[in-house]
The first five atom37 places (N, CA, C, CB, O) and aatype in JSON, in Angstrom:
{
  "aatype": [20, 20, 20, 20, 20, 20, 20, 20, 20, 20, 20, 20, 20, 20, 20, 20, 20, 20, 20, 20, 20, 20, 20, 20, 20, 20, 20, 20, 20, 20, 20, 20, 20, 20, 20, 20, 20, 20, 20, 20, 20, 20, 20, 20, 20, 20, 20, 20, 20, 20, 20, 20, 20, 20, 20, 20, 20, 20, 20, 20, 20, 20, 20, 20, 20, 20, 20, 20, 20, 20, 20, 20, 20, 20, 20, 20, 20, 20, 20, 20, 20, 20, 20, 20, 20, 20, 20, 20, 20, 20, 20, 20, 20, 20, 20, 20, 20, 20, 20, 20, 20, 20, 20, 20, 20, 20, 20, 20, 20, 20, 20, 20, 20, 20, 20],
  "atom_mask": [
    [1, 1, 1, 1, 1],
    [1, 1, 1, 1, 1],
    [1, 1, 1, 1, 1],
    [1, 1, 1, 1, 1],
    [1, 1, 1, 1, 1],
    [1, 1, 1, 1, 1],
    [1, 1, 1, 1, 1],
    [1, 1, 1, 1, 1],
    [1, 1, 1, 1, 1],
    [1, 1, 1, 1, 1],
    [1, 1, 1, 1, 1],
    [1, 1, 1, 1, 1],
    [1, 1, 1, 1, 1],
    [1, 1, 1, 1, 1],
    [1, 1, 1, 1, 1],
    [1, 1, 1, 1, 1],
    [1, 1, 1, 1, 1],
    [1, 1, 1, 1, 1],
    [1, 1, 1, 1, 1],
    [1, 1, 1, 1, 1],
    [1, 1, 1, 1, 1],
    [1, 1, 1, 1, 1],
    [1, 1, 1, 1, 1],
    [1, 1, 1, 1, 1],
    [1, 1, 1, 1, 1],
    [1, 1, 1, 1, 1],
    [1, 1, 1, 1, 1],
    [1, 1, 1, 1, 1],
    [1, 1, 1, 1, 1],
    [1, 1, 1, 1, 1],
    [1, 1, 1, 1, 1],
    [1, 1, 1, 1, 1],
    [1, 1, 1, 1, 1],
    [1, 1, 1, 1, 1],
    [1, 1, 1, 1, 1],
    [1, 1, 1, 1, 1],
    [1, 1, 1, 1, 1],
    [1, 1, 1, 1, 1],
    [1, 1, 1, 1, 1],
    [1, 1, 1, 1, 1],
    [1, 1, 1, 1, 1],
    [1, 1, 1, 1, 1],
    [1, 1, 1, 1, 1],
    [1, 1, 1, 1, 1],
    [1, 1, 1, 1, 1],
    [1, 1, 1, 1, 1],
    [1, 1, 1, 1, 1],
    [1, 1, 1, 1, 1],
    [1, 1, 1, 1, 1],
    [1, 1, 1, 1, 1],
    [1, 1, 1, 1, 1],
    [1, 1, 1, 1, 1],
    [1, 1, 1, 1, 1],
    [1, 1, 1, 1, 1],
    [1, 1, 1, 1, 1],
    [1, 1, 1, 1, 1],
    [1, 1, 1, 1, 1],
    [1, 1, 1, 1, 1],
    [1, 1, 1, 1, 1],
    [1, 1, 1, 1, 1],
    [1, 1, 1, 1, 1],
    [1, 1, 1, 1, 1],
    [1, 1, 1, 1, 1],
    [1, 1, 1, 1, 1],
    [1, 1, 1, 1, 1],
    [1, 1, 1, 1, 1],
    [1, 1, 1, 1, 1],
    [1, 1, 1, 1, 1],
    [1, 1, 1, 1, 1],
    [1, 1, 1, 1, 1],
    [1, 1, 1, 1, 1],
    [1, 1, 1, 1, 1],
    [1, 1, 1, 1, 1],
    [1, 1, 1, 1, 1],
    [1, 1, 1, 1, 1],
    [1, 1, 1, 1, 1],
    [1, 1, 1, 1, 1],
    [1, 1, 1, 1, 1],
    [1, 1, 1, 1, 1],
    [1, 1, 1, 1, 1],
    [1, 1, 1, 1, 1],
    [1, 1, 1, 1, 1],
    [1, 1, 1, 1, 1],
    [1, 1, 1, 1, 1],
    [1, 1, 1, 1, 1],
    [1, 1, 1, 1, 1],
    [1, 1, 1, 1, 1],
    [1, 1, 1, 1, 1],
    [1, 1, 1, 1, 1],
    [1, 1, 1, 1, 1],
    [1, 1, 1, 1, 1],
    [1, 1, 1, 1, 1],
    [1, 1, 1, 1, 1],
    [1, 1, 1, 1, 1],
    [1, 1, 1, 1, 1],
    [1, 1, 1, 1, 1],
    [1, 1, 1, 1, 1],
    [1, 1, 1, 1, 1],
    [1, 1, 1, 1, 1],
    [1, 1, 1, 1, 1],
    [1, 1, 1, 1, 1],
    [1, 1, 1, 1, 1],
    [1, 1, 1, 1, 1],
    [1, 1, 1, 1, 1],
    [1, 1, 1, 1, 1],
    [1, 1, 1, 1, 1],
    [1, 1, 1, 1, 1],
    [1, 1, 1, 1, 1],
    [1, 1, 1, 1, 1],
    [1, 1, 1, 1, 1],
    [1, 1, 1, 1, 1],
    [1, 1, 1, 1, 1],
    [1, 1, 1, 1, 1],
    [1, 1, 1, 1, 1],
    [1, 1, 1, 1, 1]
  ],
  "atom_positions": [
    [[74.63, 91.3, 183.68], [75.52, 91.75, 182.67], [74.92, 91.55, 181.28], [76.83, 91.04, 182.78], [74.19, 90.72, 180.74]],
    [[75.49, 92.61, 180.99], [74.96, 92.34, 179.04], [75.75, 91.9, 178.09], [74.58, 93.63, 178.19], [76.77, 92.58, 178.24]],
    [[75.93, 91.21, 177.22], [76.62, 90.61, 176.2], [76.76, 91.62, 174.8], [75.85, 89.24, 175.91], [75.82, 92.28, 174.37]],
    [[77.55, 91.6, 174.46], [77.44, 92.16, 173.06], [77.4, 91.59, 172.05], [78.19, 92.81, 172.76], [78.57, 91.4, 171.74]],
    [[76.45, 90.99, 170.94], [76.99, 90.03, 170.2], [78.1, 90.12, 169.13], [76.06, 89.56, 169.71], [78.29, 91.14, 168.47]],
    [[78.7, 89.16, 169.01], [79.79, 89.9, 167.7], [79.44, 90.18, 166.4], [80.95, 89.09, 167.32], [78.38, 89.68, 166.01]],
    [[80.26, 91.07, 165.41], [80.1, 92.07, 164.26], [80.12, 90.54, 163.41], [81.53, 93.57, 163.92], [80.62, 90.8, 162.32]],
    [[79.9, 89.55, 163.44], [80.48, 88.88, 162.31], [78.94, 88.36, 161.55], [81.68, 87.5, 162.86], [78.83, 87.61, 160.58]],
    [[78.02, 88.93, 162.2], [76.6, 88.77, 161.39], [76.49, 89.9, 160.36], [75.24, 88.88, 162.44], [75.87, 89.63, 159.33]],
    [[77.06, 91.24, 160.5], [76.89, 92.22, 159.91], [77.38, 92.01, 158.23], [77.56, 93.23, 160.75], [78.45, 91.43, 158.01]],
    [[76.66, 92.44, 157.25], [76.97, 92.25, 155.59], [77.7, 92.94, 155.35], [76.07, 92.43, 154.57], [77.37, 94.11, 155.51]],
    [[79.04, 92.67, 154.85], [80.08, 93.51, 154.62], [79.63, 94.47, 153.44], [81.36, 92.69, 154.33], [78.7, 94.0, 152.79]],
    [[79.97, 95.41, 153.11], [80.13, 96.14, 151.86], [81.24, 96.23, 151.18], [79.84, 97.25, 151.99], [82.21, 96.22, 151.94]],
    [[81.55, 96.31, 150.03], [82.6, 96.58, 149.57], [82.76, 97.54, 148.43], [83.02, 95.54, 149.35], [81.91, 97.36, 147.55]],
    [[83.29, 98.15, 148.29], [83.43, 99.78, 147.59], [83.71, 99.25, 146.32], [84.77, 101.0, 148.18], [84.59, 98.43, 146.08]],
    [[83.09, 99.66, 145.67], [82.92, 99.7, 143.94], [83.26, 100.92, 143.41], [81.41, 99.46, 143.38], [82.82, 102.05, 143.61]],
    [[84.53, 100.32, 142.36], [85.3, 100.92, 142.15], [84.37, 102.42, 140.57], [86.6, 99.64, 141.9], [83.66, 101.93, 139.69]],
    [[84.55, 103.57, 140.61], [83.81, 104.22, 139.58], [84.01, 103.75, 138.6], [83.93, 105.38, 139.39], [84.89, 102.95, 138.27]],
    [[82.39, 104.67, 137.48], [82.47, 103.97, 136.15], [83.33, 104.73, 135.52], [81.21, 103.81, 135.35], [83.2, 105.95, 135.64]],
    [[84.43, 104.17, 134.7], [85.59, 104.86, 133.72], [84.64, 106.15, 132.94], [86.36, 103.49, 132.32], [83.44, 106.25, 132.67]],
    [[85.71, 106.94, 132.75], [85.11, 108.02, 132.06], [84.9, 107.91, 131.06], [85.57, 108.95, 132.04], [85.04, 106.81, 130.52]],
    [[84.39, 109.17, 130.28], [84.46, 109.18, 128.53], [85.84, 108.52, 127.76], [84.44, 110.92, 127.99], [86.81, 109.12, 128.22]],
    [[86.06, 108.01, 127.24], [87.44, 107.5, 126.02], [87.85, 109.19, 125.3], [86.57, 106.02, 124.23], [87.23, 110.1, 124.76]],
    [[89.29, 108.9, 125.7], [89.9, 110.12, 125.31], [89.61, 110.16, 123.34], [91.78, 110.01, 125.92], [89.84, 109.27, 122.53]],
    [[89.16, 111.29, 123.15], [89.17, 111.42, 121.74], [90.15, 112.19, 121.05], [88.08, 111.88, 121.39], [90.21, 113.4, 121.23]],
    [[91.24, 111.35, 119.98], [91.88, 111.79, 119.46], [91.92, 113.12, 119.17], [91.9, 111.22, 118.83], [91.04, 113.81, 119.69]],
    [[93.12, 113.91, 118.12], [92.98, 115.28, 118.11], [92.47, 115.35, 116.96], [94.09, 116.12, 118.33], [92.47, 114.27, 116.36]],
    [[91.96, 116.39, 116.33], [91.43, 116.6, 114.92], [92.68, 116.93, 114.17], [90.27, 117.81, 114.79], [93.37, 117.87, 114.57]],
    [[92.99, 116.34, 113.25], [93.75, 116.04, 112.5], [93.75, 115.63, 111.28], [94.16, 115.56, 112.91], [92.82, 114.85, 111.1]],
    [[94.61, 115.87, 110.04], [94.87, 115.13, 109.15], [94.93, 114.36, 108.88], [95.27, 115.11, 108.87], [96.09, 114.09, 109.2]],
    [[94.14, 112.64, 107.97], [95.24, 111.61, 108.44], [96.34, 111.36, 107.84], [94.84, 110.46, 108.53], [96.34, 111.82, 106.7]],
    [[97.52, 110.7, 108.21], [98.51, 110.82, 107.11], [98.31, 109.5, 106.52], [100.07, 111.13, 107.57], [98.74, 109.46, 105.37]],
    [[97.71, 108.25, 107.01], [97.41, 107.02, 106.54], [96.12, 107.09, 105.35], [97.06, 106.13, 107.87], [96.43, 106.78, 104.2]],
    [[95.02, 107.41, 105.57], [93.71, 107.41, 105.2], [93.39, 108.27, 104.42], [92.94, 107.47, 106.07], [92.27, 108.78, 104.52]],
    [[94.47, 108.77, 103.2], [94.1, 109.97, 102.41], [94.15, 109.5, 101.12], [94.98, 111.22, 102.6], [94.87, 108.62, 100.64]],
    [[93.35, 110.14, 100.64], [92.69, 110.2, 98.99], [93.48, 111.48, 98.28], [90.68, 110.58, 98.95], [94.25, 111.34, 97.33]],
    [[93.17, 112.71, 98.89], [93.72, 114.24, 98.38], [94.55, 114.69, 99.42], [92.52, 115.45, 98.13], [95.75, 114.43, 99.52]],
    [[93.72, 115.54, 100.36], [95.19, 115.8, 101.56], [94.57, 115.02, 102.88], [95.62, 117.93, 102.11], [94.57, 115.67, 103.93]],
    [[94.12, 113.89, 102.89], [93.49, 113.4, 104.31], [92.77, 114.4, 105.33], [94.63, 112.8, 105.13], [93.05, 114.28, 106.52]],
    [[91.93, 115.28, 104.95], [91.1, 115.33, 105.97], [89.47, 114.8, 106.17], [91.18, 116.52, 106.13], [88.73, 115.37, 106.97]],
    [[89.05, 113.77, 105.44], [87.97, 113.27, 105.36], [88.36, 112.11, 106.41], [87.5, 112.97, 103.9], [87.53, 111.76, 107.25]],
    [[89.94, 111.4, 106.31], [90.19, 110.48, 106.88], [90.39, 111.09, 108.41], [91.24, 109.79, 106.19], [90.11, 110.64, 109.52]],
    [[90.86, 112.02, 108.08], [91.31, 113.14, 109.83], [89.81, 113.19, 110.33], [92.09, 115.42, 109.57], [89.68, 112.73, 111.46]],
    [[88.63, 113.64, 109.74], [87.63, 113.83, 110.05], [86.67, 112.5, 111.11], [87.22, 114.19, 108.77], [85.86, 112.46, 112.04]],
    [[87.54, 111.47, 110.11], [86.59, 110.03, 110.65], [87.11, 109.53, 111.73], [86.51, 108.72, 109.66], [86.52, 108.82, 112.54]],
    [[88.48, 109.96, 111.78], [89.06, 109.26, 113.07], [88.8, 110.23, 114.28], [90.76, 108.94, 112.91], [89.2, 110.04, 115.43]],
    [[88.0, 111.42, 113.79], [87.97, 112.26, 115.14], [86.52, 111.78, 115.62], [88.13, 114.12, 114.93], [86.19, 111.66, 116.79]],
    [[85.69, 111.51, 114.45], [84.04, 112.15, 114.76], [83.93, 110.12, 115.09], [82.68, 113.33, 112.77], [83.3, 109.69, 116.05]],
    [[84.68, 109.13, 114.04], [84.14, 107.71, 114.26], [83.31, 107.25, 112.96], [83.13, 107.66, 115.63], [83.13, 106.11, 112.54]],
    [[83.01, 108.08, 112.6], [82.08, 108.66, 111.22], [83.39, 107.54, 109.97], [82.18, 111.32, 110.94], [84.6, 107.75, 109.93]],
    [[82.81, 106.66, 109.29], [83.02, 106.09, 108.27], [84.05, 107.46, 106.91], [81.33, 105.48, 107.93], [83.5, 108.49, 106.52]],
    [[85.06, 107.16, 106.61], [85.79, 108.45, 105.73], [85.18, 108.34, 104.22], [87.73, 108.3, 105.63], [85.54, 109.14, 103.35]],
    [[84.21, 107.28, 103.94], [83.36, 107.27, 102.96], [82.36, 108.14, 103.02], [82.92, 106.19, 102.82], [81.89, 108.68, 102.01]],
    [[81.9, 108.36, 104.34], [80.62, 108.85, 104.47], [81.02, 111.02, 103.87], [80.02, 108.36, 106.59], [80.6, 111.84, 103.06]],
    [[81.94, 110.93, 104.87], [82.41, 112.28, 104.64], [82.51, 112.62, 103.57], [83.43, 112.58, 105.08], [81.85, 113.6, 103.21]],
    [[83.53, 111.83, 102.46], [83.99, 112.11, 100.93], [82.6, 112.26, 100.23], [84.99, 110.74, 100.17], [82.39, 113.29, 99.59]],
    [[81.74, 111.39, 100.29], [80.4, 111.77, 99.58], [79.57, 112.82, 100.07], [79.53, 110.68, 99.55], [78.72, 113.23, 99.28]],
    [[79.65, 113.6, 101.7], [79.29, 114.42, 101.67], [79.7, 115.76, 101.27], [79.02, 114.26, 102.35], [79.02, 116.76, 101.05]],
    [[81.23, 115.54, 101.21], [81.99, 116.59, 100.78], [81.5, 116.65, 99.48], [83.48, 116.45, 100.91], [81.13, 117.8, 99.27]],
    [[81.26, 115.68, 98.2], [81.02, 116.02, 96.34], [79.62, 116.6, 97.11], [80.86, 114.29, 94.68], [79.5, 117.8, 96.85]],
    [[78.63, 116.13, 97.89], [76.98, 116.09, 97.67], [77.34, 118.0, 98.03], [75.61, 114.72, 99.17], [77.07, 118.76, 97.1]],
    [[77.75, 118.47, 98.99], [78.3, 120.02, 99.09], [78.55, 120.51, 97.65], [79.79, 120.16, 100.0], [77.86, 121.33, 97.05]],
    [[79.75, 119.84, 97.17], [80.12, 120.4, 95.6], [79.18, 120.62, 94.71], [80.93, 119.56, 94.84], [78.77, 121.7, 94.29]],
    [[78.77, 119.3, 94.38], [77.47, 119.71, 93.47], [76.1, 120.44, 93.94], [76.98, 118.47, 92.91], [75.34, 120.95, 93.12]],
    [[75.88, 120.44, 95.18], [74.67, 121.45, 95.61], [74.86, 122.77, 95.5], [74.29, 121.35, 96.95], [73.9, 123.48, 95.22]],
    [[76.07, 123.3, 95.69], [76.3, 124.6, 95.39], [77.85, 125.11, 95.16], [75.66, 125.31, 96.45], [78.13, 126.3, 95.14]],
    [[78.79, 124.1, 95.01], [80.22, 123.96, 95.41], [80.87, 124.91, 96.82], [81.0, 124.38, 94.04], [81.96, 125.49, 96.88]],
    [[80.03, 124.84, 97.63], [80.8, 124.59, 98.91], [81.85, 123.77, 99.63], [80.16, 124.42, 99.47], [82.69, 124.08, 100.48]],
    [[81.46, 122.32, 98.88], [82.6, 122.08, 99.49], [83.71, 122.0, 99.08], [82.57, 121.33, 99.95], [84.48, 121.47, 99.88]],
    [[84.35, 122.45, 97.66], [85.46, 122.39, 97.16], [86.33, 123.76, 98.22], [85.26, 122.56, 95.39], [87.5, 123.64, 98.58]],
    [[85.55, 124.84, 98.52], [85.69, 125.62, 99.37], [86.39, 125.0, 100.79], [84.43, 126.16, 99.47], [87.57, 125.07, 101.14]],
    [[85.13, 124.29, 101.55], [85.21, 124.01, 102.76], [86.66, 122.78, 102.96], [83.65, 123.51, 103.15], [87.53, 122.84, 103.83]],
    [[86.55, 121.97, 102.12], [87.99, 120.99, 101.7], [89.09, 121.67, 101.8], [88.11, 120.42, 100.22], [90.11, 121.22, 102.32]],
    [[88.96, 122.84, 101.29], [90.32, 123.48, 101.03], [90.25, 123.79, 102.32], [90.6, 124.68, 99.91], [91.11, 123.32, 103.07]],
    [[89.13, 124.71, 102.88], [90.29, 125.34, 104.39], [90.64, 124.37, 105.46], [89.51, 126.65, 105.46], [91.36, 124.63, 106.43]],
    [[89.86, 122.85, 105.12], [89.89, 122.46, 106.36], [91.61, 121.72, 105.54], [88.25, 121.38, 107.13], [92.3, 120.87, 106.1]],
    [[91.71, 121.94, 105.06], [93.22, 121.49, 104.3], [94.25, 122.32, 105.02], [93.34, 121.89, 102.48], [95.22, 122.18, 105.76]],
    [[93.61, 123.15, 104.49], [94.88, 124.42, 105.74], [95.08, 124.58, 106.75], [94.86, 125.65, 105.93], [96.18, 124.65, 107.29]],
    [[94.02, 124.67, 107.23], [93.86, 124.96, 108.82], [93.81, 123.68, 109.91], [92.43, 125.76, 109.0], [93.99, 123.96, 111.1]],
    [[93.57, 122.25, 109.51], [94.12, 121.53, 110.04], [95.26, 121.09, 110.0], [93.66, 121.0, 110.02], [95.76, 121.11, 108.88]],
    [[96.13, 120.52, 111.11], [97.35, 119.82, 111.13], [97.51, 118.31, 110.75], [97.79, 119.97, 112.34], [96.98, 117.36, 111.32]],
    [[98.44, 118.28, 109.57], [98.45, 116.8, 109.49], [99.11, 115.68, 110.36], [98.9, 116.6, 108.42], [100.32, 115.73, 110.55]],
    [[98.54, 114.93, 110.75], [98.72, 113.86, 111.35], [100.02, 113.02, 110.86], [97.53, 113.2, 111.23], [100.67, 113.4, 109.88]],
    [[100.36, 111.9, 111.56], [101.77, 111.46, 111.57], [101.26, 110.63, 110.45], [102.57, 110.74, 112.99], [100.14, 110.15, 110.3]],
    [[102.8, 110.54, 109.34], [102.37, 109.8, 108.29], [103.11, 108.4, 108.69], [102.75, 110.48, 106.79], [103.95, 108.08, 109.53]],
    [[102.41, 107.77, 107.75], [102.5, 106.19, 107.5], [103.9, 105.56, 107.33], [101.73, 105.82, 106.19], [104.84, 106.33, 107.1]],
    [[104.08, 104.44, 107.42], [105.72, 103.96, 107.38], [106.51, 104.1, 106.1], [105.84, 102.4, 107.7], [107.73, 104.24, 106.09]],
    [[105.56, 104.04, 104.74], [105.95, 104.41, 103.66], [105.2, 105.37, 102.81], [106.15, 103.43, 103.13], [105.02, 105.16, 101.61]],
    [[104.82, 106.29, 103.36], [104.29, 107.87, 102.74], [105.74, 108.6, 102.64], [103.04, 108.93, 103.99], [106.58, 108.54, 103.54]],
    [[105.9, 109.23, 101.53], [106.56, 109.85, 101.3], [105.98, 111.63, 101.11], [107.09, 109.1, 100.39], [105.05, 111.73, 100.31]],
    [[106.32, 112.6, 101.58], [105.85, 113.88, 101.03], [105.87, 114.53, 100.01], [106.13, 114.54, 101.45], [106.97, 114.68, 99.48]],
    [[104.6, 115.19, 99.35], [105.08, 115.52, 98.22], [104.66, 117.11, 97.98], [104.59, 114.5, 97.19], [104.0, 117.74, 98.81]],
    [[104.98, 117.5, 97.11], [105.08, 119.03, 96.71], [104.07, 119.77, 97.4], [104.91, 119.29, 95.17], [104.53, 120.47, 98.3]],
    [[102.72, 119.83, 97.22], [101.64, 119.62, 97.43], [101.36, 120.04, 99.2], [101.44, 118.19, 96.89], [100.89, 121.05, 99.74]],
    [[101.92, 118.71, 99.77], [101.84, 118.78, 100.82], [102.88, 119.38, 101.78], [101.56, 117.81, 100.97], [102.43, 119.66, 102.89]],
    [[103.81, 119.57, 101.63], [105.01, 120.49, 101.3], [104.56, 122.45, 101.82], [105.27, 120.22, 99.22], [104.71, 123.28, 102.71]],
    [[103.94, 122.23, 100.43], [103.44, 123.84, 100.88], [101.87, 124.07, 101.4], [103.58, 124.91, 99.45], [101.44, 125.22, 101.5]],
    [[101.12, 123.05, 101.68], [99.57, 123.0, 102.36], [100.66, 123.6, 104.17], [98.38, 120.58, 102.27], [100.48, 124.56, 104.91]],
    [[101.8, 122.33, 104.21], [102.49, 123.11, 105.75], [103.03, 124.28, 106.42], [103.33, 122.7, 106.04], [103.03, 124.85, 107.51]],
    [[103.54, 124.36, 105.1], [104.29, 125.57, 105.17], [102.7, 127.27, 105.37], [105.5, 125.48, 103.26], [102.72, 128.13, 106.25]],
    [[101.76, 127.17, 104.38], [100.63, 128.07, 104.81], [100.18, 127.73, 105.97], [99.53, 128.12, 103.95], [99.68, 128.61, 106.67]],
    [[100.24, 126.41, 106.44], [99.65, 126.22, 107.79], [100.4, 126.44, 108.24], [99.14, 125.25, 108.3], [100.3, 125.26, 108.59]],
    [[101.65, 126.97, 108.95], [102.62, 127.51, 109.47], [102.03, 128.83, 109.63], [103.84, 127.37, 108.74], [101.55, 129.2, 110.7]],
    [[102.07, 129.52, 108.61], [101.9, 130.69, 108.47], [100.84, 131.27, 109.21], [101.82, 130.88, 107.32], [100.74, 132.35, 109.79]],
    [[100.07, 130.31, 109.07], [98.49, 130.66, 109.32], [98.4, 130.58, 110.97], [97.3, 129.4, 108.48], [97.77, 131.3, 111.75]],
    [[99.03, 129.73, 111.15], [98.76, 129.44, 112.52], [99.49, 129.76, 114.28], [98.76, 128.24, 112.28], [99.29, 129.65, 115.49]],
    [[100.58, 130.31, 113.03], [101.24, 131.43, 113.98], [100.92, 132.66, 114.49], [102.14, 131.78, 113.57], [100.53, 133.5, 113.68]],
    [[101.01, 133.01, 115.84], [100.5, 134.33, 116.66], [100.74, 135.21, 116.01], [101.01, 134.68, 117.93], [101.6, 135.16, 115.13]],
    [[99.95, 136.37, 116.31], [100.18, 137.35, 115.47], [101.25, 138.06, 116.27], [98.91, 138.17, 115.08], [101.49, 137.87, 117.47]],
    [[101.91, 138.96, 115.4], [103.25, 139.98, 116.54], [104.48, 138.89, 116.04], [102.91, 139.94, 119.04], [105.49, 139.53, 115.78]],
    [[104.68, 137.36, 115.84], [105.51, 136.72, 116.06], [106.12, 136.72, 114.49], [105.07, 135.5, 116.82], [105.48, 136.24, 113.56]],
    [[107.78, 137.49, 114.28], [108.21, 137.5, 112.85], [108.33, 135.91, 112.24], [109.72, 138.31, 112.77], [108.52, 134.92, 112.95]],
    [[108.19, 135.92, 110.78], [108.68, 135.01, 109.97], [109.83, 134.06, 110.56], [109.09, 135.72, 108.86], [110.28, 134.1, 111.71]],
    [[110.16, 133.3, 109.65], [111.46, 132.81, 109.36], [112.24, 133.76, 107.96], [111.23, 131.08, 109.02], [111.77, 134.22, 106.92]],
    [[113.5, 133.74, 108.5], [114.13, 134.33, 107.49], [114.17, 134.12, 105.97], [115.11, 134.25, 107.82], [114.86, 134.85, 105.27]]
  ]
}
């Protein structure tokens, strides 16, 4: 007769669990905390990680190279959505109607106004 020896020499394995994915990255946004003019340098940093200093000086170094970026400021003013504001931000005129064109702007085409 033959013996079988038992499994209890065998090296267990044990399943390792996967490596976590990428970190969800916020949405591009306005910030409503981190603003100087209409927060998108601060919207910018919290998307890219990028310092909102770094941006603001590249935004003047644009201006004075050819004023592009007084341009590029503005649309990304419009065309981004601002982010949730702060516990004591209040809204002001300004920002008021930057929403209201971004409304406008960002609505389907075919789809009427508000009255």
């Amino acid at each position: 007769m033959t013996s079988i020896p038992p499994y209890q020499d065998r090296p267990t394995t044990q399943a390792t669990p996967p490596p976590p994915g990428p970190a969800a990255r916020p949405e591009l946004r306005r910030s409503g905390t981190d603003k100087m003019l209409g927060g998108v340098c601060g919207g910018l940093a919290e998307y890219s990680g990028i310092d909102p200093l770094l941006w603001r000086v590249g935004f003047v170094g644009l201006t004075v190279a050819g004023g592009a970026g007084v341009l590029v400021y503005l649309l990304l003013w419009v065309l981004m959505p601002s982010g949730p504001a702060g516990p004591d931000d209040r809204t002001n005129v300004l920002d008021e109607w930057v929403g209201r064109l971004h409304e406008k702007v960002s609505r389907p085409r075919g789809t009427p106004g508000r009255p």
